[in-house]
XYZ file of C-alpha atoms in Angstrom:
397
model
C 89.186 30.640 13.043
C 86.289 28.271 12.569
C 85.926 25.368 10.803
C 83.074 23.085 9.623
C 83.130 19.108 10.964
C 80.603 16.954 10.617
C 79.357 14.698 13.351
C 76.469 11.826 13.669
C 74.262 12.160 16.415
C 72.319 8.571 16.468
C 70.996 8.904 12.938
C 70.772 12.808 12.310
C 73.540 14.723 10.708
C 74.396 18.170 12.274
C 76.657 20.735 11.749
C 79.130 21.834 14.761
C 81.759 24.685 14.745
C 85.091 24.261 15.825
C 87.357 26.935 17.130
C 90.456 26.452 15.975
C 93.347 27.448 18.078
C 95.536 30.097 16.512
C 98.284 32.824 17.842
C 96.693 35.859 19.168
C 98.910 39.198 18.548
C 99.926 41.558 20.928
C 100.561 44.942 21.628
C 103.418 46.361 23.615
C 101.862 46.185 27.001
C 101.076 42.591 26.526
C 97.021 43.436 25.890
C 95.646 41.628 22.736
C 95.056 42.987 19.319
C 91.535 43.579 18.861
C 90.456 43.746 14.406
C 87.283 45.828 13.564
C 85.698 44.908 10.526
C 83.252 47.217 10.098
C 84.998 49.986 11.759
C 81.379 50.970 13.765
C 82.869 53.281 15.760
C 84.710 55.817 13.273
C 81.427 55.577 10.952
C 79.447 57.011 14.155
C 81.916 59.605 14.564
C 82.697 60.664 11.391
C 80.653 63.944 10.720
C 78.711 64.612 7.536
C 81.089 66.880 5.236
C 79.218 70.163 5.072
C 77.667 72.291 2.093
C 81.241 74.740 1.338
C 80.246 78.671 2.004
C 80.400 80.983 -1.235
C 81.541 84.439 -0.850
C 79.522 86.970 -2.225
C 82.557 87.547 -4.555
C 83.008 84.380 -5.672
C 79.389 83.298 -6.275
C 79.764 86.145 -8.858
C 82.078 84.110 -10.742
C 79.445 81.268 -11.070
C 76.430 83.262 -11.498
C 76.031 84.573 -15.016
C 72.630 85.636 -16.605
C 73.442 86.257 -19.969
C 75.446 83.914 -22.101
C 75.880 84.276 -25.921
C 75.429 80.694 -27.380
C 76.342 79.460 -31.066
C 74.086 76.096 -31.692
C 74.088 73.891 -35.017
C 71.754 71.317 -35.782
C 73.283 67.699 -36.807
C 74.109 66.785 -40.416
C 71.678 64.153 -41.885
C 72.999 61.264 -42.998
C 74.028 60.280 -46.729
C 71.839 57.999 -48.863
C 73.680 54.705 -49.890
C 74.465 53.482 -52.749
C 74.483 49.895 -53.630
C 73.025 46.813 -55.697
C 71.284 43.932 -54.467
C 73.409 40.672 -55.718
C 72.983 37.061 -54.832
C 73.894 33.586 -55.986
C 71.768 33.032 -59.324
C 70.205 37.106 -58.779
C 72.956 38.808 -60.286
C 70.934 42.133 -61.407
C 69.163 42.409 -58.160
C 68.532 46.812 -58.911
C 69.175 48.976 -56.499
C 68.800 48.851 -52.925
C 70.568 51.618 -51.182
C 68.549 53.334 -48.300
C 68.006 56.115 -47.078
C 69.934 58.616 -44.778
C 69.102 59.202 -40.823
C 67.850 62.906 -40.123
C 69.936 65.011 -37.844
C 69.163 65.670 -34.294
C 68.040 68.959 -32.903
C 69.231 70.991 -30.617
C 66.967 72.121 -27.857
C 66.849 74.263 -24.791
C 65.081 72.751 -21.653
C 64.133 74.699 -18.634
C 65.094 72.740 -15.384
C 64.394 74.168 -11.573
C 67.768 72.814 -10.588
C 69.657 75.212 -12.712
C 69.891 78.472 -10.939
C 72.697 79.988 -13.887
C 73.489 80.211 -17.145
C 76.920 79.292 -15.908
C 77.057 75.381 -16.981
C 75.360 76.535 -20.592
C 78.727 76.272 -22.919
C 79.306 78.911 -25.918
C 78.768 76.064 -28.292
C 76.509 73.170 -29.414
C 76.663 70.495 -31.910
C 74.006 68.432 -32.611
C 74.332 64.644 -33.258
C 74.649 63.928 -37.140
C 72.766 61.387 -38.516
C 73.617 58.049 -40.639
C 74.330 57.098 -43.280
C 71.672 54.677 -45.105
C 72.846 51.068 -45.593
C 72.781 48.063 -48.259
C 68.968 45.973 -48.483
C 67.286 49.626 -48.133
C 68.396 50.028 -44.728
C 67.651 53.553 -43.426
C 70.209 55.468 -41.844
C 69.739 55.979 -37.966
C 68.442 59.532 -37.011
C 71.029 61.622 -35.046
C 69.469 62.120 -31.297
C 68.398 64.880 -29.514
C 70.878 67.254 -27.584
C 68.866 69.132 -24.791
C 70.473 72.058 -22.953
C 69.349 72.599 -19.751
C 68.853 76.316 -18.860
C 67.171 77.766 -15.686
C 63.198 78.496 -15.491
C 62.893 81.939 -16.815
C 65.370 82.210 -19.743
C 64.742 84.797 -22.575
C 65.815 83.570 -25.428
C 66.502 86.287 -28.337
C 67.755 86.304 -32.040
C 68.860 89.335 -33.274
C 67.462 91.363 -30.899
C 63.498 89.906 -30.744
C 62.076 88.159 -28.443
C 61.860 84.486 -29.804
C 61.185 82.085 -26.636
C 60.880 81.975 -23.064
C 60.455 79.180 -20.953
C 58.580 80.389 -17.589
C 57.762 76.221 -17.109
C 59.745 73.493 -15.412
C 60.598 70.829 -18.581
C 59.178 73.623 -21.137
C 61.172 72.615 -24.290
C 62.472 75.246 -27.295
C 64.094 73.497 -30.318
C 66.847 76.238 -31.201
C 68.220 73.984 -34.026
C 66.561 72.095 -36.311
C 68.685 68.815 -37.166
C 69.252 68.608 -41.487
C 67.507 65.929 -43.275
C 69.320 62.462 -44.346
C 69.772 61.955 -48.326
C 68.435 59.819 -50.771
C 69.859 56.222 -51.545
C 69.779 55.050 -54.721
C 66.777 52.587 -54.500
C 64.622 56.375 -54.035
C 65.668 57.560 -57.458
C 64.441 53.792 -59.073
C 62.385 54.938 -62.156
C 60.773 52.514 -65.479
C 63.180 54.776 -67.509
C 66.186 54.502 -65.312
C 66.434 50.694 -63.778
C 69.980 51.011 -62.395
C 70.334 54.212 -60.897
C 73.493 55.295 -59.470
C 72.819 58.846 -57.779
C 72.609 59.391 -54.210
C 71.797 62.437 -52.384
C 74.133 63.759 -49.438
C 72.853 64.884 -46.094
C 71.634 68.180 -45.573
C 73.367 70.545 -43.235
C 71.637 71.173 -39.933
C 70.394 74.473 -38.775
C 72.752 77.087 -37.367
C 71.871 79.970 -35.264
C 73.594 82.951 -32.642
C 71.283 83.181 -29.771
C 71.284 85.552 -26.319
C 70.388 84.140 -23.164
C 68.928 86.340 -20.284
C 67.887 84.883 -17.089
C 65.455 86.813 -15.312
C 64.935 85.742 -11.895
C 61.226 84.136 -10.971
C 59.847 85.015 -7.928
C 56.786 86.203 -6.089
C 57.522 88.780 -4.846
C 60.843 91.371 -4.715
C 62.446 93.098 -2.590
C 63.573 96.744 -3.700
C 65.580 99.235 -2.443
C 68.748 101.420 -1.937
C 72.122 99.808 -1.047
C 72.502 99.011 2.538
C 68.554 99.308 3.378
C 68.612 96.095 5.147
C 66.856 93.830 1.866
C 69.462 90.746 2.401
C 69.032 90.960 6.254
C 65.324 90.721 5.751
C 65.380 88.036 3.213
C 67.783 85.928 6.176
C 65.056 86.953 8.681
C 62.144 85.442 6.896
C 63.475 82.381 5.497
C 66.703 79.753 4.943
C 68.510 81.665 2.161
C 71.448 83.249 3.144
C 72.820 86.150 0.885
C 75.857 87.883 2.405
C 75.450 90.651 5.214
C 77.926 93.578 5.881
C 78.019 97.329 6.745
C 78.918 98.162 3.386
C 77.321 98.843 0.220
C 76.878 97.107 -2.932
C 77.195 93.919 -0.488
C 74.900 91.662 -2.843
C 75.763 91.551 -6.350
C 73.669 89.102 -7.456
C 69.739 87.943 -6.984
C 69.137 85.455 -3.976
C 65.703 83.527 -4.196
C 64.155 82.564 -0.243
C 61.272 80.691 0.304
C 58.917 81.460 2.551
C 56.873 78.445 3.828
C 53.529 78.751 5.819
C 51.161 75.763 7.423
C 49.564 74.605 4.721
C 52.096 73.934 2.903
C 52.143 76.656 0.505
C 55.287 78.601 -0.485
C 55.541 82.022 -1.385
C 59.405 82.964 -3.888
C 60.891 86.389 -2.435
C 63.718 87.436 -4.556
C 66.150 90.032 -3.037
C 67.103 92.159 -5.596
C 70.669 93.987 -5.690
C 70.524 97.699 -4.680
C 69.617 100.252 -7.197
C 71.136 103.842 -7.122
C 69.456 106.752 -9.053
C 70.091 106.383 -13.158
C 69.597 102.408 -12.522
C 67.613 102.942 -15.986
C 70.584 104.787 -17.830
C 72.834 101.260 -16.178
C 74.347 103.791 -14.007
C 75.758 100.849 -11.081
C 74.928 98.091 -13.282
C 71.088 99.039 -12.714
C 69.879 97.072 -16.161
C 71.350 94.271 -14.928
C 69.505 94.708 -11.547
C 66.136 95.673 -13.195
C 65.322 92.800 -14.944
C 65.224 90.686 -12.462
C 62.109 92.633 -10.995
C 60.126 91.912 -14.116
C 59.220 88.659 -13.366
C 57.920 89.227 -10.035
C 54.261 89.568 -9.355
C 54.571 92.255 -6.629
C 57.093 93.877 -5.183
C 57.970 94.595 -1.544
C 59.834 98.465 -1.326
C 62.360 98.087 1.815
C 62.909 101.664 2.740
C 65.638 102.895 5.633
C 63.970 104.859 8.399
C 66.878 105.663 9.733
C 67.934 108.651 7.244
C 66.199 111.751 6.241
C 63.388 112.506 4.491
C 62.608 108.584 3.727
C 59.931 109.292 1.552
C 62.094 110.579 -0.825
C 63.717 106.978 -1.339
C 60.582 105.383 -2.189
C 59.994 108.204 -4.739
C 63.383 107.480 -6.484
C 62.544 103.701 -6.720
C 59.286 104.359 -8.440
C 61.305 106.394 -10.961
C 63.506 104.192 -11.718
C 61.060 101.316 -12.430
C 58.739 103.223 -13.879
C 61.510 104.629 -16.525
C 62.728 101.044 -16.991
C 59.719 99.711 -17.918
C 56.515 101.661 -17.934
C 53.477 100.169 -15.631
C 56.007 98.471 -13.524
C 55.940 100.698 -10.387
C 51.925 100.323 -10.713
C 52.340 96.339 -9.454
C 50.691 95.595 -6.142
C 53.522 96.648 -3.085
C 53.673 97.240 0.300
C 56.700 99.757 2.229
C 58.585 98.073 4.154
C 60.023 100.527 7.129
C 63.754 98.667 8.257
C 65.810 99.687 11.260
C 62.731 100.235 13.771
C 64.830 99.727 16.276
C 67.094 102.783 16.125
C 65.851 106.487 17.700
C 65.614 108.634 14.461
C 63.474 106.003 12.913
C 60.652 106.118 15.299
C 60.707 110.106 14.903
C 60.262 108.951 10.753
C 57.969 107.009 10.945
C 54.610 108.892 11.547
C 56.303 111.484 8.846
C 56.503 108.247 6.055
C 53.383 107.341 6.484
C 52.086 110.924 6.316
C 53.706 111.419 2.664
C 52.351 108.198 1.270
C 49.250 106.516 0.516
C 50.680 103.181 0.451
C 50.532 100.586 3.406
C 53.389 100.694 5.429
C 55.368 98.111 7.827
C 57.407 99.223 10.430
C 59.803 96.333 11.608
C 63.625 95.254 12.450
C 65.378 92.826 10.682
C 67.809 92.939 12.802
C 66.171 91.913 16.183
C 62.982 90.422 14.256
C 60.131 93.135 15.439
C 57.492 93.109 13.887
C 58.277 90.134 11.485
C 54.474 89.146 11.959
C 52.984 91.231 10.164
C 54.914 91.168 7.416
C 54.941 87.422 6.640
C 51.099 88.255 7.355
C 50.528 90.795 4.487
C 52.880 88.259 2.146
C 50.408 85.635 1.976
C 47.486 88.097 1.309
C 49.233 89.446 -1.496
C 50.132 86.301 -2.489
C 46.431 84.831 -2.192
C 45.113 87.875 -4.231
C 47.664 86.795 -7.086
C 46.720 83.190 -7.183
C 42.660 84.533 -7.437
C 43.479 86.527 -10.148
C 45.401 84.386 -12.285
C 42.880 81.610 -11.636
C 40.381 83.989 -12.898
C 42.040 84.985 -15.972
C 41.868 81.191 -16.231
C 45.875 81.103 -16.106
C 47.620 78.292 -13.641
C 50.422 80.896 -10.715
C 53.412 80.043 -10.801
C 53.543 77.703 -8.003
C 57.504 76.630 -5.940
């Protein structure tokens, strides 16, 4: 323990410390106690407490990309009614104010929000005040912003009535009511003393869908198990769930592949389709959608099976039928499973059947990865030129 004294050295002052004498504790074996205050050691070792894996099945749960959503705007505010009085000023007239408006209720697209699964069936917006004594206006009710992922369709009824493609694009889907009338409004030569006062007016209520479609660059398409999540783990961070079965991913994954100057190119990997996707035979509408937003699309075909032509034919169909002009986007085949026997023999055949380019790789042991990160970024450059030239800004991540 220390302790302050103060001594006199000729004619400075100076402060000294003391140690004070004090029982030391000790352990069994006769060795002293020793106290950590800042416990430096177990801070070193402790370990940072890592990100919690999602299975496939239960990111399902928290991934949702529709969500029905009942919104009301907020009640304005009453007018007030009262009558100025003071000390010799009995018959001052009239000087309730005003009522506050209600607030809106508006959607906001955010980048952070990757489902519609925080959005909550209901909204309320916040009702305005009531106006007050010396024509005092009622304070307006605030704003209540929603925050929905970037690329939310918003319909009503079945139309198309917003869609926010923009981080911080706004949408007011409820217009707030406005506040009443006091009594000082309705102040007239023929009527000196009014007494009527106006109630707020009820906000705006509406029953709105929201779809997510998934934004991205470019997609990956194809049959169940033809390697599109293995490919999407080969080329970038995301990590979408692997496994020798079908069906494996359920829901969209977004990876992003990042080059050397800095630019990043969005590759979505879509959930397999099966033939009648466009009929929602194996939840195919749900699956579709998600290809409309991107700009082209990347068909991952399995070289290992017969006839593999035939699968890229099928995948046309099926976006084509869904939407027409779709399967016309700019593409390039993608030829998985290089590595195995049969899809050597395939190969030359593929590329015999189509016109389209095609790139043979493994994303399994990585061959060929080159080339395809190589013809990414030209298709990627040859969207940004045209969108500059239609004088519109690409969607940039």
């Amino acid at each position: 323990m220390l302790a302050r004294c103060w001594a006199v050295l000729g004619s400075r002052p100076l402060w000294q410390p003391v140690v004070l004498l004090s029982p030391v504790p000790l352990r069994a074996g006769g060795r002293p106690v020793t106290f950590s205050t800042t416990c430096v050691r177990r801070s070193k070792n402790r370990r940072l407490r890592q990100k919690r894996i999602i299975s496939e099945r239960k990111l399902t749960r928290y991934f949702v990309d529709h969500r029905k959503v009942r919104v009301v705007g907020g009640q304005g505010g009453a007018g007030g009614h009262s009558f100025y009085s003071e000390p010799r000023k009995i018959f001052g007239g009239p000087d309730g104010g005003n009522g506050g408006d209600g607030g809106h209720v508006i959607l906001k697209a955010d980048q952070q929000m990757k489902s519609l699964s925080s959005v909550l069936p209901f909204y309320q917006g916040f009702h305005g005040e009531r106006g007050g004594i010396k024509n005092c206006y009622g304070a307006n009710g605030a704003y209540l912003y929603v925050k929905v992922p970037v690329g939310t369709l918003v319909k009503e009824d079945g139309k198309v009535v917003a869609d926010l493609t923009q981080h911080g694009e706004e949408y007011v889907a409820a217009y707030g009511g406005a506040g009443g009338k006091g009594n000082r409004f309705f102040l007239s030569n023929e009527n000196r003393s009014p007494a009527t006062f106006t109630p707020g007016e009820p906000g705006q209520e509406r029953v709105l869908h929201l779809e997510l479609k998934t934004t991205a660059h470019a997609g990956l398409v194809g049959f169940p198990n033809a390697g599109k999540s293995s490919l999407l783990r080969a080329i970038s961070r995301a990590r979408p769930a692997v496994a020798a079965y079908p069906f494996t991913t359920l829901n969209p994954h977004v990876g992003i592949v990042h080059y050397r100057d800095y630019e990043q190119v969005a590759v979505a990997d879509i959930p397999g389709l099966i033939k009648g996707a466009h009929q929602n035979r194996g939840l195919g509408m749900a699956f579709l959608r998600h290809i409309e937003r991107c700009r082209f699309l990347l068909y991952v075909v399995d070289l290992s099976v017969s006839q593999p032509w035939i699968q890229l034919e099928d995948l046309k169909y099926e976006l084509e039928q869904y939407q027409k002009g779709l399967s016309e986007r700019p593409c390039v085949v993608i030829g998985n499973k290089i590595d195995l026997a049969q899809s050597r023999i395939n190969l030359p055949l593929l590329k015999e059947h189509i016109a389209d380019r095609v790139i043979a790789l493994s994303a399994l042991t990585g061959d060929n990865l080159e080339e395809l990160l190589f013809c990414l970024r030209e298709l990627y450059d040859a969207y940004v030129k045209t969108e500059q030239s239609r004088g519109e800004r690409p969607v940039k991540w």
